[in-house]
mmCIF file of C-alpha atoms and ligand atoms in Angstrom:
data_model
loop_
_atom_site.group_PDB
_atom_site.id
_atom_site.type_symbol
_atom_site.label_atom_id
_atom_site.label_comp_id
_atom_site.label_asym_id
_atom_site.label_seq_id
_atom_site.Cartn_x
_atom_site.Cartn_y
_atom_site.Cartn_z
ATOM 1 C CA UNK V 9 17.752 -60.918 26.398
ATOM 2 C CA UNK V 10 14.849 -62.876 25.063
ATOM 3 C CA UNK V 11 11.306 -63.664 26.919
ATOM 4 C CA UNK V 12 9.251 -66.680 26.604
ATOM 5 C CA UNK V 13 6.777 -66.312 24.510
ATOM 6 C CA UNK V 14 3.570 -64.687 25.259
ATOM 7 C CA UNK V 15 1.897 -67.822 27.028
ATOM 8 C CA UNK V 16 1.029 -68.994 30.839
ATOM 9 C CA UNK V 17 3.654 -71.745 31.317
ATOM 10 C CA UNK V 18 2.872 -74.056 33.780
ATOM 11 C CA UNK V 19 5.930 -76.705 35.075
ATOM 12 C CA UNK V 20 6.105 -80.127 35.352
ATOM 13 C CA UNK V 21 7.989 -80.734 38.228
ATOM 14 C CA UNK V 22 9.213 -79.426 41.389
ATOM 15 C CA UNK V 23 12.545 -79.753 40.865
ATOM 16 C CA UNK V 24 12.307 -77.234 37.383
ATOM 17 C CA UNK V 25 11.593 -74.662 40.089
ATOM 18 C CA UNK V 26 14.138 -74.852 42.841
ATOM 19 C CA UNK V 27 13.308 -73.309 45.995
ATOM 20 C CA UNK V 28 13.789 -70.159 47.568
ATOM 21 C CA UNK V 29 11.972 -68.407 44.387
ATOM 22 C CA UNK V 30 12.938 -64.638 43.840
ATOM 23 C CA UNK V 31 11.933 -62.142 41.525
ATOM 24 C CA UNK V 32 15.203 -60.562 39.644
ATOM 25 C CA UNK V 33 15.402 -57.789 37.356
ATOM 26 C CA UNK V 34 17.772 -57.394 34.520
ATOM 27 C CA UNK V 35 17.892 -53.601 32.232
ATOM 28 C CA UNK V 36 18.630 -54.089 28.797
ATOM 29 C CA UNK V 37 18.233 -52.121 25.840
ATOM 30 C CA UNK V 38 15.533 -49.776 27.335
ATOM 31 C CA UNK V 39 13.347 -52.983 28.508
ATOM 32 C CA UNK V 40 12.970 -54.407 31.784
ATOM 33 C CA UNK V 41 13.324 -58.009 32.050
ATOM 34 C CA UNK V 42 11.507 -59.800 35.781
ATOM 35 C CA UNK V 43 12.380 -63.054 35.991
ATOM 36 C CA UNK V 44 11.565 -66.002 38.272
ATOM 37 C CA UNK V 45 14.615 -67.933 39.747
ATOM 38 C CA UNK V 46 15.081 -70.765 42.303
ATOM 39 C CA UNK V 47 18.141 -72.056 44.079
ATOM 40 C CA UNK V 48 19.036 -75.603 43.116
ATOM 41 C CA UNK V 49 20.172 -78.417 45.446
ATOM 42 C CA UNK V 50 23.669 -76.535 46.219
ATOM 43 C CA UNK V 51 22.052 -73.485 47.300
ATOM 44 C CA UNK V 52 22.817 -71.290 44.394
ATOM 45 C CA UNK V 53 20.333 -69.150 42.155
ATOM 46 C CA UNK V 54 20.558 -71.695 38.817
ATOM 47 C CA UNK V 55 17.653 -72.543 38.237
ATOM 48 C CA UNK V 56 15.531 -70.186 35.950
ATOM 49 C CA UNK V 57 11.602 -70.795 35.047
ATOM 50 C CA UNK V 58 10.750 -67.421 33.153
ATOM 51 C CA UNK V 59 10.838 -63.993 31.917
ATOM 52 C CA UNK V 60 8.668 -61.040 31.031
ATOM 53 C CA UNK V 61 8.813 -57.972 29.892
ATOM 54 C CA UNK V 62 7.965 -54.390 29.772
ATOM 55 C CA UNK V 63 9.746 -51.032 28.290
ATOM 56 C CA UNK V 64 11.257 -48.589 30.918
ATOM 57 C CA UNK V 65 9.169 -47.621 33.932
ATOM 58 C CA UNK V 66 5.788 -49.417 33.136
ATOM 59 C CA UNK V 67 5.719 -52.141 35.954
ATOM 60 C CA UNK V 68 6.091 -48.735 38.112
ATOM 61 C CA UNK V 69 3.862 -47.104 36.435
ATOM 62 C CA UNK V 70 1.353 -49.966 36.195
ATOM 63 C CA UNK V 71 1.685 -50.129 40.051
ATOM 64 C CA UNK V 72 1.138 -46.294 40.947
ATOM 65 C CA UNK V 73 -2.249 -46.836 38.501
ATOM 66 C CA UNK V 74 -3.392 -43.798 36.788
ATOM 67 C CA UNK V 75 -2.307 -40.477 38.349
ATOM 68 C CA UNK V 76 -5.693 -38.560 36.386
ATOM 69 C CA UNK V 77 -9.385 -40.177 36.429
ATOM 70 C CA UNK V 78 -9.387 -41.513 32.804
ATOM 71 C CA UNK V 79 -11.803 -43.939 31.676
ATOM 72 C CA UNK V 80 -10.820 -47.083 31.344
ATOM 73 C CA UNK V 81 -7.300 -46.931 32.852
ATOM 74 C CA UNK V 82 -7.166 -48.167 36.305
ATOM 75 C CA UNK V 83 -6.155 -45.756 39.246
ATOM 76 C CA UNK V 84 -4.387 -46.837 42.459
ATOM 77 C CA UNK V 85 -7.478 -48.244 44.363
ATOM 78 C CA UNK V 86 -8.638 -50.278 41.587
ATOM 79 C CA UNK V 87 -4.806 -51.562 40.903
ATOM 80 C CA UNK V 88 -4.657 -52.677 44.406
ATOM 81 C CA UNK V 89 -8.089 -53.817 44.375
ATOM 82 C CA UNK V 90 -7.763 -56.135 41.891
ATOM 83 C CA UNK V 91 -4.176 -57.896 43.472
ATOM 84 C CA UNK V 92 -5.938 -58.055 46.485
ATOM 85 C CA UNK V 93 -8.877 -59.693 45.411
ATOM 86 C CA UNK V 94 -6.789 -62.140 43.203
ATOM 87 C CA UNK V 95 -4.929 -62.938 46.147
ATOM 88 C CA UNK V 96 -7.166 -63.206 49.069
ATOM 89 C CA UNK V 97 -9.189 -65.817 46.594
ATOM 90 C CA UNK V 98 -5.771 -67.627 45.760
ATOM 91 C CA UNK V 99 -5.759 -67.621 49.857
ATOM 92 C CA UNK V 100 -9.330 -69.285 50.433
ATOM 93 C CA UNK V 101 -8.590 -71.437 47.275
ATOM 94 C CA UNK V 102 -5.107 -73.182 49.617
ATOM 95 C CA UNK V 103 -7.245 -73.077 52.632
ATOM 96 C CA UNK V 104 -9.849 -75.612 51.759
ATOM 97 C CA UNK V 105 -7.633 -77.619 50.000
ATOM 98 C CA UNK V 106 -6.915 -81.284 51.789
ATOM 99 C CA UNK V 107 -3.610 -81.756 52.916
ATOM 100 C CA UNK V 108 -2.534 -84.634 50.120
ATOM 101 C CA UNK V 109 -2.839 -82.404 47.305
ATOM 102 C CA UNK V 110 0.206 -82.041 45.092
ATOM 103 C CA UNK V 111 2.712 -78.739 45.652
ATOM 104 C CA UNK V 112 2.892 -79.543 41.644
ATOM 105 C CA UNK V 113 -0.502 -78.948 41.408
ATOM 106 C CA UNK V 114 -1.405 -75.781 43.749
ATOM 107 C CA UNK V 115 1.773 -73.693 42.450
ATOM 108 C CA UNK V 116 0.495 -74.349 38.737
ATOM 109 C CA UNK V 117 -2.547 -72.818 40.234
ATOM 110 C CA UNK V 118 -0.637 -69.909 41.605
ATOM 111 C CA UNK V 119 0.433 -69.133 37.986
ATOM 112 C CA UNK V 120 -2.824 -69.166 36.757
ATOM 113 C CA UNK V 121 -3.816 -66.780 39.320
ATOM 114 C CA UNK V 122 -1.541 -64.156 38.726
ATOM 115 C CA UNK V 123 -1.571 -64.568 34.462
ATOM 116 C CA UNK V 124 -4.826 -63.144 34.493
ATOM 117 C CA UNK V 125 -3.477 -60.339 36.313
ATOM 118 C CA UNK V 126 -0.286 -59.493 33.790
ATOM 119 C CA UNK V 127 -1.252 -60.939 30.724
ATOM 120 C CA UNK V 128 -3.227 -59.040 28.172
ATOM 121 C CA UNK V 129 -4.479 -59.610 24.800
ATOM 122 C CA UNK V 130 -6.669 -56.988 22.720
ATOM 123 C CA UNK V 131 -7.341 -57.046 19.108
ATOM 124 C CA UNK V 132 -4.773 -59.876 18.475
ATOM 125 C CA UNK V 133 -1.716 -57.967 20.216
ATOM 126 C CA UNK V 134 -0.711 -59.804 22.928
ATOM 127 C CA UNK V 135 1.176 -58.050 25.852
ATOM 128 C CA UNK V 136 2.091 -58.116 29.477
ATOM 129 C CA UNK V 137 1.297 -55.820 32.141
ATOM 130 C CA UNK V 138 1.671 -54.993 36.093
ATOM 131 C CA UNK V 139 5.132 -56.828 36.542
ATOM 132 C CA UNK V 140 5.476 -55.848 40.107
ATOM 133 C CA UNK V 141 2.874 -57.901 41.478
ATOM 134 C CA UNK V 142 5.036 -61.302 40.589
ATOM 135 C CA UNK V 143 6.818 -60.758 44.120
ATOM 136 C CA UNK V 144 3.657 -61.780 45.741
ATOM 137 C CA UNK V 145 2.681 -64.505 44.156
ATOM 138 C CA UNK V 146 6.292 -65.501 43.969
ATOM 139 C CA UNK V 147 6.550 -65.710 47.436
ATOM 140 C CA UNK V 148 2.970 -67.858 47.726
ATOM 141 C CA UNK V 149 4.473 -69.999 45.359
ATOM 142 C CA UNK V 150 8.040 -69.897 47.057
ATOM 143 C CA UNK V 151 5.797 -70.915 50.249
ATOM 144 C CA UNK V 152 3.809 -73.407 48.878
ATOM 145 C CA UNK V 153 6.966 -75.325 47.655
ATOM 146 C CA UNK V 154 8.557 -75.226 51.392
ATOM 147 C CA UNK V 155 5.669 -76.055 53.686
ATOM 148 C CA UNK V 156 2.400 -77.148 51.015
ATOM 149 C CA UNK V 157 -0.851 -76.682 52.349
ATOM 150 C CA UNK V 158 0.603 -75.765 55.484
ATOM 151 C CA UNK V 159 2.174 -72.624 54.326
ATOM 152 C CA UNK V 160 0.958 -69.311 56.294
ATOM 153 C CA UNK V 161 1.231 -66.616 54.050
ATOM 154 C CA UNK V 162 2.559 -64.038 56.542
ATOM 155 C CA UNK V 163 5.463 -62.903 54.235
ATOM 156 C CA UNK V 164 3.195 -62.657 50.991
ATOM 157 C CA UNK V 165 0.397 -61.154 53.045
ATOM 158 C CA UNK V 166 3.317 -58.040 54.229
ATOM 159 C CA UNK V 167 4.185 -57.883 50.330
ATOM 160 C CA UNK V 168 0.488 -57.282 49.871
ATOM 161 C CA UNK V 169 0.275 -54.647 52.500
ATOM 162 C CA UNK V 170 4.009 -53.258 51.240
ATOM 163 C CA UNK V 171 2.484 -52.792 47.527
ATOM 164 C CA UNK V 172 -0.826 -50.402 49.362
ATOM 165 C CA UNK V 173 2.105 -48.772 51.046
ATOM 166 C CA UNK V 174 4.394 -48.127 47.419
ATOM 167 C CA UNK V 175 1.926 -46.745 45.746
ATOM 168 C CA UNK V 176 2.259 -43.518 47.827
ATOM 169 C CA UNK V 177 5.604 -43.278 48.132
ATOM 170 C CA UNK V 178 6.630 -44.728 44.623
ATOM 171 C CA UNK V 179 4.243 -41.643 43.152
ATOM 172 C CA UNK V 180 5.738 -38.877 45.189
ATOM 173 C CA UNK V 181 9.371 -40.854 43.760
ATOM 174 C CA UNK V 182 7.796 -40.338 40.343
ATOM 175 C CA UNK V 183 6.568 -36.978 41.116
ATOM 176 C CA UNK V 184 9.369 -35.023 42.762
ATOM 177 C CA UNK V 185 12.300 -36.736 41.677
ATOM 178 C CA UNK V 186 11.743 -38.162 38.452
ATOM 179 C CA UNK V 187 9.157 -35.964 36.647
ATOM 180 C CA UNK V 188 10.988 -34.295 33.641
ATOM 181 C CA UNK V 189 8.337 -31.197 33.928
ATOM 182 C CA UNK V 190 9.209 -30.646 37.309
ATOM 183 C CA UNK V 191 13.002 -31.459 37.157
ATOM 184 C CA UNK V 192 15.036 -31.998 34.314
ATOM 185 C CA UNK V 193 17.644 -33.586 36.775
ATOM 186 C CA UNK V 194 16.451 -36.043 39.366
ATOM 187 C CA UNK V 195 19.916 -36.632 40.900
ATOM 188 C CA UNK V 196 19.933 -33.012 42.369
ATOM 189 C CA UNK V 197 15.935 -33.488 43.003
ATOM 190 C CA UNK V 198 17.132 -36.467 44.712
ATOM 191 C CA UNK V 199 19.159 -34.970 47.287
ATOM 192 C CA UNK V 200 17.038 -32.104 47.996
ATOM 193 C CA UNK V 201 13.745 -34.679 48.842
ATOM 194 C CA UNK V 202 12.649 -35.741 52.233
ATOM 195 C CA UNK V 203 13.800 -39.221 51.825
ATOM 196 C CA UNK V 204 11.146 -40.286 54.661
ATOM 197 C CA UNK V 205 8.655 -39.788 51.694
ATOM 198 C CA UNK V 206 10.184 -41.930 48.884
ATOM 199 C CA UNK V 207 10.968 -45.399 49.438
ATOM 200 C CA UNK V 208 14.467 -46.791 50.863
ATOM 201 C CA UNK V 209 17.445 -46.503 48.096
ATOM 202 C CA UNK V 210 19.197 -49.146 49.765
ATOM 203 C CA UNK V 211 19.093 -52.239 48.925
ATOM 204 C CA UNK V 212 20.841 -56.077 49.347
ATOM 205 C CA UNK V 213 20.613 -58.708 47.100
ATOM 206 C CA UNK V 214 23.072 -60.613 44.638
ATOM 207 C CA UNK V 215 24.106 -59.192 41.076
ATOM 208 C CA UNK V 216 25.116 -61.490 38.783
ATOM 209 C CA UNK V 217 25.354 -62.751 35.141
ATOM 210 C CA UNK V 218 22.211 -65.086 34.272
ATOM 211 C CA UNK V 219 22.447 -66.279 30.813
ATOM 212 C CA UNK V 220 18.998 -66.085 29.188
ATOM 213 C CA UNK V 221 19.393 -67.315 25.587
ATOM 214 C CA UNK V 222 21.885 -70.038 24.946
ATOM 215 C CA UNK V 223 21.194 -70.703 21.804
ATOM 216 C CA UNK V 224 22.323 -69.656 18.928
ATOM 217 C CA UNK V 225 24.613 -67.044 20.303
ATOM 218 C CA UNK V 226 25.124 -67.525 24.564
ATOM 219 C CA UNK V 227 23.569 -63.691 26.089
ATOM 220 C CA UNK V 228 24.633 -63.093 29.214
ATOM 221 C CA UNK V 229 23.288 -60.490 31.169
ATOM 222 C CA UNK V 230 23.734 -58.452 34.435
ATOM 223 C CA UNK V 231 20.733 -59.611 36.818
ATOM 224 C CA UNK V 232 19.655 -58.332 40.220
ATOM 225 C CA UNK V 233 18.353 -60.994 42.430
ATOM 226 C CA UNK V 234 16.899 -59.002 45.635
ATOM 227 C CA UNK V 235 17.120 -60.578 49.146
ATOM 228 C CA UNK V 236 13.096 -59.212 49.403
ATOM 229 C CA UNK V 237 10.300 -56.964 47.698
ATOM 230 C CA UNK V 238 11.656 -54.023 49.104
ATOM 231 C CA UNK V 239 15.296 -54.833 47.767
ATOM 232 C CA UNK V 240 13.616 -54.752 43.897
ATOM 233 C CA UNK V 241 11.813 -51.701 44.977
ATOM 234 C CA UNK V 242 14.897 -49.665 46.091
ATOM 235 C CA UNK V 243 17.371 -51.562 43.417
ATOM 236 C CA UNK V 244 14.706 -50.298 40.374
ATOM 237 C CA UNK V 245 14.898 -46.680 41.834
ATOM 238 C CA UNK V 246 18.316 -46.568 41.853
ATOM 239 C CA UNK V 247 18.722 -47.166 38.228
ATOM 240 C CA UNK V 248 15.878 -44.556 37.705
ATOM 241 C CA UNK V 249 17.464 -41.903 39.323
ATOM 242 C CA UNK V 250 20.929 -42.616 37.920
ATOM 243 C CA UNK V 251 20.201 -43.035 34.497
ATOM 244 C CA UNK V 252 16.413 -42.174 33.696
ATOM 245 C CA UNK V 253 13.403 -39.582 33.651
ATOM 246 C CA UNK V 254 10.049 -40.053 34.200
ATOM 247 C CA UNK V 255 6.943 -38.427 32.351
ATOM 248 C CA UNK V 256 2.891 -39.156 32.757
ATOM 249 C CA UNK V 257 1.903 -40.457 29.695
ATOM 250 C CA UNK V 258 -0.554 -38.044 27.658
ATOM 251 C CA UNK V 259 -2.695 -40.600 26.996
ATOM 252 C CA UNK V 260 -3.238 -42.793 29.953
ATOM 253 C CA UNK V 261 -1.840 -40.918 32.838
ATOM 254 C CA UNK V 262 0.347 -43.612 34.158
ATOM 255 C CA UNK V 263 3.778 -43.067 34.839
ATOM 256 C CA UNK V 264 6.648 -44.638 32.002
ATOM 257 C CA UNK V 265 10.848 -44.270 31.895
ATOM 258 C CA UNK V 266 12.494 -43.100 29.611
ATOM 259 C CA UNK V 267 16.473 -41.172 28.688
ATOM 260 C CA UNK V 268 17.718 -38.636 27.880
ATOM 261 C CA UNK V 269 17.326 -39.382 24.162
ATOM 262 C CA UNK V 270 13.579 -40.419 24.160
ATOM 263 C CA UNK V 271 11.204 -37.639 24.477
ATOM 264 C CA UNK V 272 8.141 -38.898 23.381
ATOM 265 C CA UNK V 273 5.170 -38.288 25.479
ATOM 266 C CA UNK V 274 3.090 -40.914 25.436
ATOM 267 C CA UNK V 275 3.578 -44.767 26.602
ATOM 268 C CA UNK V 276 3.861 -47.717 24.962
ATOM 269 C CA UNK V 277 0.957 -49.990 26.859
ATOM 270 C CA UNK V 278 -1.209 -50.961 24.646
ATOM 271 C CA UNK V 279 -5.042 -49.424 25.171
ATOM 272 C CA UNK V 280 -7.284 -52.106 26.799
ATOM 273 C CA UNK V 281 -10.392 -49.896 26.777
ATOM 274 C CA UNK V 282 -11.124 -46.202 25.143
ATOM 275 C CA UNK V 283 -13.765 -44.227 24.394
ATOM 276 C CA UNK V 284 -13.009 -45.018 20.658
ATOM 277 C CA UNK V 285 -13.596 -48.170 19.762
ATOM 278 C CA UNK V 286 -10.834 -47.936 17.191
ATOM 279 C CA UNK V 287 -7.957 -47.021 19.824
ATOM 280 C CA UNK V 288 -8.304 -50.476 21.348
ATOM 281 C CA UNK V 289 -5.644 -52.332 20.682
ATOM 282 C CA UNK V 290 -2.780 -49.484 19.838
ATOM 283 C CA UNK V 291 -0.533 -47.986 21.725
ATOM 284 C CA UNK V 292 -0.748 -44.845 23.753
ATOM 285 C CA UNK V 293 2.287 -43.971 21.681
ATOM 286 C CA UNK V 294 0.381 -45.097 18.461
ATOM 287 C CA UNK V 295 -2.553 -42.983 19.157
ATOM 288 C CA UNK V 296 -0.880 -39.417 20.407
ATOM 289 C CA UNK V 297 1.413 -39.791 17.238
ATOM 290 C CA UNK V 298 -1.923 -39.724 15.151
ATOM 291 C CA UNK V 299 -3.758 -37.023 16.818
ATOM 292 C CA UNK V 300 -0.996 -34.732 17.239
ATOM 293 C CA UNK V 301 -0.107 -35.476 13.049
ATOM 294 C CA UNK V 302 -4.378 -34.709 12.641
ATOM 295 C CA UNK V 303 -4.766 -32.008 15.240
ATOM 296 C CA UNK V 304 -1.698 -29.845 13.123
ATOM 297 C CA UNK V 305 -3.421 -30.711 9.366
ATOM 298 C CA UNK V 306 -6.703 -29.728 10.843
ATOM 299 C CA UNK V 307 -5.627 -26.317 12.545
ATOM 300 C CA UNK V 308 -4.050 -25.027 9.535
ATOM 301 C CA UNK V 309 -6.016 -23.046 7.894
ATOM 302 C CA UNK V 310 -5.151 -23.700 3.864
ATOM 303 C CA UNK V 311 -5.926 -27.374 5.082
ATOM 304 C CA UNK V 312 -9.730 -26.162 5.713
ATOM 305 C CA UNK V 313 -9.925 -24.381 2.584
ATOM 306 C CA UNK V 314 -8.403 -27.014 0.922
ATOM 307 C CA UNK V 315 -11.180 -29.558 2.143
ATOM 308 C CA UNK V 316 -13.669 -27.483 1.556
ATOM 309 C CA UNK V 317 -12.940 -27.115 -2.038
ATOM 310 C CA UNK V 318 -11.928 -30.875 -2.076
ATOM 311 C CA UNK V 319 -15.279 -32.545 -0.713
ATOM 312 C CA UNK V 320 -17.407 -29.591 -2.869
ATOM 313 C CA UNK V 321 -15.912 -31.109 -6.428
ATOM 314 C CA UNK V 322 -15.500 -34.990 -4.621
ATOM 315 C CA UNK V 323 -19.467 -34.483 -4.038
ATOM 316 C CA UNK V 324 -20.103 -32.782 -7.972
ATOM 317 C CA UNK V 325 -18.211 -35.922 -9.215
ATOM 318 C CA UNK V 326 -20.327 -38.347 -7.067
ATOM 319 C CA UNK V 327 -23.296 -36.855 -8.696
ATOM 320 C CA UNK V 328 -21.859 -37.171 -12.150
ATOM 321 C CA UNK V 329 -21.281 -33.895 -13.200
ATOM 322 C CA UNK V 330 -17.525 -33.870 -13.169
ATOM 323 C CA UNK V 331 -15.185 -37.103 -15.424
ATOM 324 C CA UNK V 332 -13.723 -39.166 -12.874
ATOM 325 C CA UNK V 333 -10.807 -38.350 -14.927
ATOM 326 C CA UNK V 334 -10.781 -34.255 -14.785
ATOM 327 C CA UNK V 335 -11.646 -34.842 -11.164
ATOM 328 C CA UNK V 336 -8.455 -36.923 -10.654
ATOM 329 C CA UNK V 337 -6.120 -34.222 -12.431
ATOM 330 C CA UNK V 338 -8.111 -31.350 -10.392
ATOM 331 C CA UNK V 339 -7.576 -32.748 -7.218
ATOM 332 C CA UNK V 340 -3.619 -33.924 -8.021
ATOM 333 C CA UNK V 341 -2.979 -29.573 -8.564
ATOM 334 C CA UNK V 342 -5.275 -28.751 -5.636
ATOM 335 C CA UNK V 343 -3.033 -30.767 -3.547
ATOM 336 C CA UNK V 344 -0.082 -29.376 -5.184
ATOM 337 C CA UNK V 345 -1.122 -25.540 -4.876
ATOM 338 C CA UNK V 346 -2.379 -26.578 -1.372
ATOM 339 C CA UNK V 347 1.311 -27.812 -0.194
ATOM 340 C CA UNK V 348 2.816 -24.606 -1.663
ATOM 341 C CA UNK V 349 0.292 -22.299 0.148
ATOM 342 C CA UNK V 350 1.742 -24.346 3.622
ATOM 343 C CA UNK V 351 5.377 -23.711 2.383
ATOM 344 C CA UNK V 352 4.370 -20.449 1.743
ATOM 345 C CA UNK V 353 5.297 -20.498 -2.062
ATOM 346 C CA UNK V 354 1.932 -18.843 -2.354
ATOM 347 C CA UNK V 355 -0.691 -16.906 -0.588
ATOM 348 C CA UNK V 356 -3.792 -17.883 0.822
ATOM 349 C CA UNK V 357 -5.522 -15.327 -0.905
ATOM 350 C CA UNK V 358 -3.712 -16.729 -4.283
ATOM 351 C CA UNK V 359 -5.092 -20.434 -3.538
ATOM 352 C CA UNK V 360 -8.314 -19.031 -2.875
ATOM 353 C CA UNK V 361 -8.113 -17.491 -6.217
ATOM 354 C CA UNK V 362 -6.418 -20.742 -7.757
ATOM 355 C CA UNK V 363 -10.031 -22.541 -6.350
ATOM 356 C CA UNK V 364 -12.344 -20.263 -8.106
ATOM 357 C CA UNK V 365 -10.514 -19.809 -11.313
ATOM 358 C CA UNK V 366 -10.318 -24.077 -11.781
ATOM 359 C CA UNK V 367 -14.027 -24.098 -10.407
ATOM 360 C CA UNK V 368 -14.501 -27.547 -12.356
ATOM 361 C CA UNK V 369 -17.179 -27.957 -14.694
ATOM 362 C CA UNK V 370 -17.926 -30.426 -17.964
HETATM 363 ZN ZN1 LIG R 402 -0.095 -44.427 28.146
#
């Protein structure tokens, strides 16, 4: 399954919409695809406007916020925060407007609105973010299309206070059913859980095939199209706990899926903001790959002795007393008697040896 590319696309017509808009969700090759459908004039879901895309878990995890204070990464309050403000302006925005203005025109507004909220772009690497918020603004836009101006918000105002009331019970989900560390198998911590503190597992709705790239080759895919926000909710969660497990990513704290295959620790969202400047803009994954890879070099013991020696002679050569020549050959056998101290070819004791004896000097 492809997705659009990474830009707000706005539509030209009413009729490229449909009515009735939904949010579906398709699984595919460890990404989850949310897409916007409407139903065309003979009631069916055919008409498709767009797709995006996260790996495994994220939109959950980017609705349950940060589980840890960590700067920079938003926690639950400031996720909800931030839809609600977005929303309650989109609200005021409708209100005031007169009662001639275009549907065309206000729903293109509505996708404005919520692009700032799952669109981001550091350091040139574009990416999208907080994919279960689209149900919302879905609906205003579902709304707007049915009734214009006139539209009264009451079922996108209960998504609103539905989201407030996921966050809970999609964490203790997260938690106690799908946390690897606490349960290596969630069906069994399934069955055991006071289902009055997770949300519902049941769920109605209409699975079909949507076909999302017809050209070259046709891809058709399996799609769930939910009857309402609580449908997606309860569909997602069943495909977590059947086939998924759930850690809290090292880095940012925010929940991310992944099998039984996968068992890297640390997410793929990219890092909007960090207390290094140079994190910005990589991965979680990225950056916990690098630290652990530093944090092992750095620990080891022949590595300090080794960089000791190395910036002592780097720091003679600067000066001029060692050939940038002998320094070169130096330092290509102090790496060499430095990886056989590590694989134990030699001792420590020897390479400290090796590091006095080959003390260089013109
Ligand atoms: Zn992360």
């Amino acid at each position: 399954m492809v997705t659009d590319t990474l830009e707000i696309r706005y539509f030209d017509s009413l009729d490229q919409l449909g009515t009735d808009l939904k949010v579906g969700v398709s699984f595919e090759k460890g990404r989850e695809y949310y897409f916007i459908v409407g139903k065309d004039a003979s009631g069916e879901y055919n008409k498709f406007f767009k797709s995006y895309c996260c790996d495994s878990g994220i939109a959950i995890g980017d609705l349950i916020g940060s589980i840890n204070a960590i700067p920079g990464v938003p926690s639950s309050d400031k996720v909800y925060a931030t839809v609600e403000e977005a929303y309650t302006s989109l609200k005021d925005y409708v209100g005031k407007l007169g009662k001639r203005t275009s549907k065309a025109s206000i729903v293109n507004y509505v996708i404005f609105t919520y692009s700032e909220l799952i669109y981001g772009n550091v350091s040139g690497n574009p990416f999208e973010k907080n994919l279960l918020i689209l149900p919302l603004f879905v609906e205003v836009m579902s709304g707007l299309i049915r009734d214009g101006v006139n539209y009264n918000f009451r079922k996108s105002d209960k998504i609103l206070s539905s989201i407030r009331k996921y966050q809970k019970t999609l964490a203790v989900f997260a938690e106690d059913v799908m946390l690897y560390e606490k349960d290596t198998d969630p069906k069994s911590a399934f069955t055991r859980i006071d289902q009055h503190r997770i949300p519902s597992v049941s769920f109605s709705g209409l699975t079909t095939l949507i076909c999302n790239n017809p050209e070259p080759e046709i891809d058709l895919v399996e799609a769930f199209i939910p009857n309402t926000f609580d449908d997606l909710i309860s569909y997602l969660l069943n495909r977590y706990v059947i086939g998924y497990h759930f850690y809290r990513c090292a880095n940012c704290g925010r929940y991310f899926a992944f099998t039984t295959d996968t068992k890297n620790k640390s997410c793929t969202r990219v890092i909007e903001s960090a207390h290094y400047i140079k994190d910005i803009g990589r991965t979680c994954r990225d950056v916990g790959r690098l630290r652990s890879h530093v944090r092992g070099l750095y620990s080891n013991e022949t590595q300090i002795l080794y960089q000791r020696n190395y910036k002592a002679t780097f720091a003679r050569k600067s000066k001029g007393y060692i050939t940038e020549e002998h320094f070169a050959a130096w330092s290509e056998t102090a790496r060499q008697m430095r990886d056989k101290c590590i694989n134990g070819d030699i001792s420590y004791d020897e390479l400290e040896k090796w590091f006095l004896d080959n003390y260089l000097r013109e």
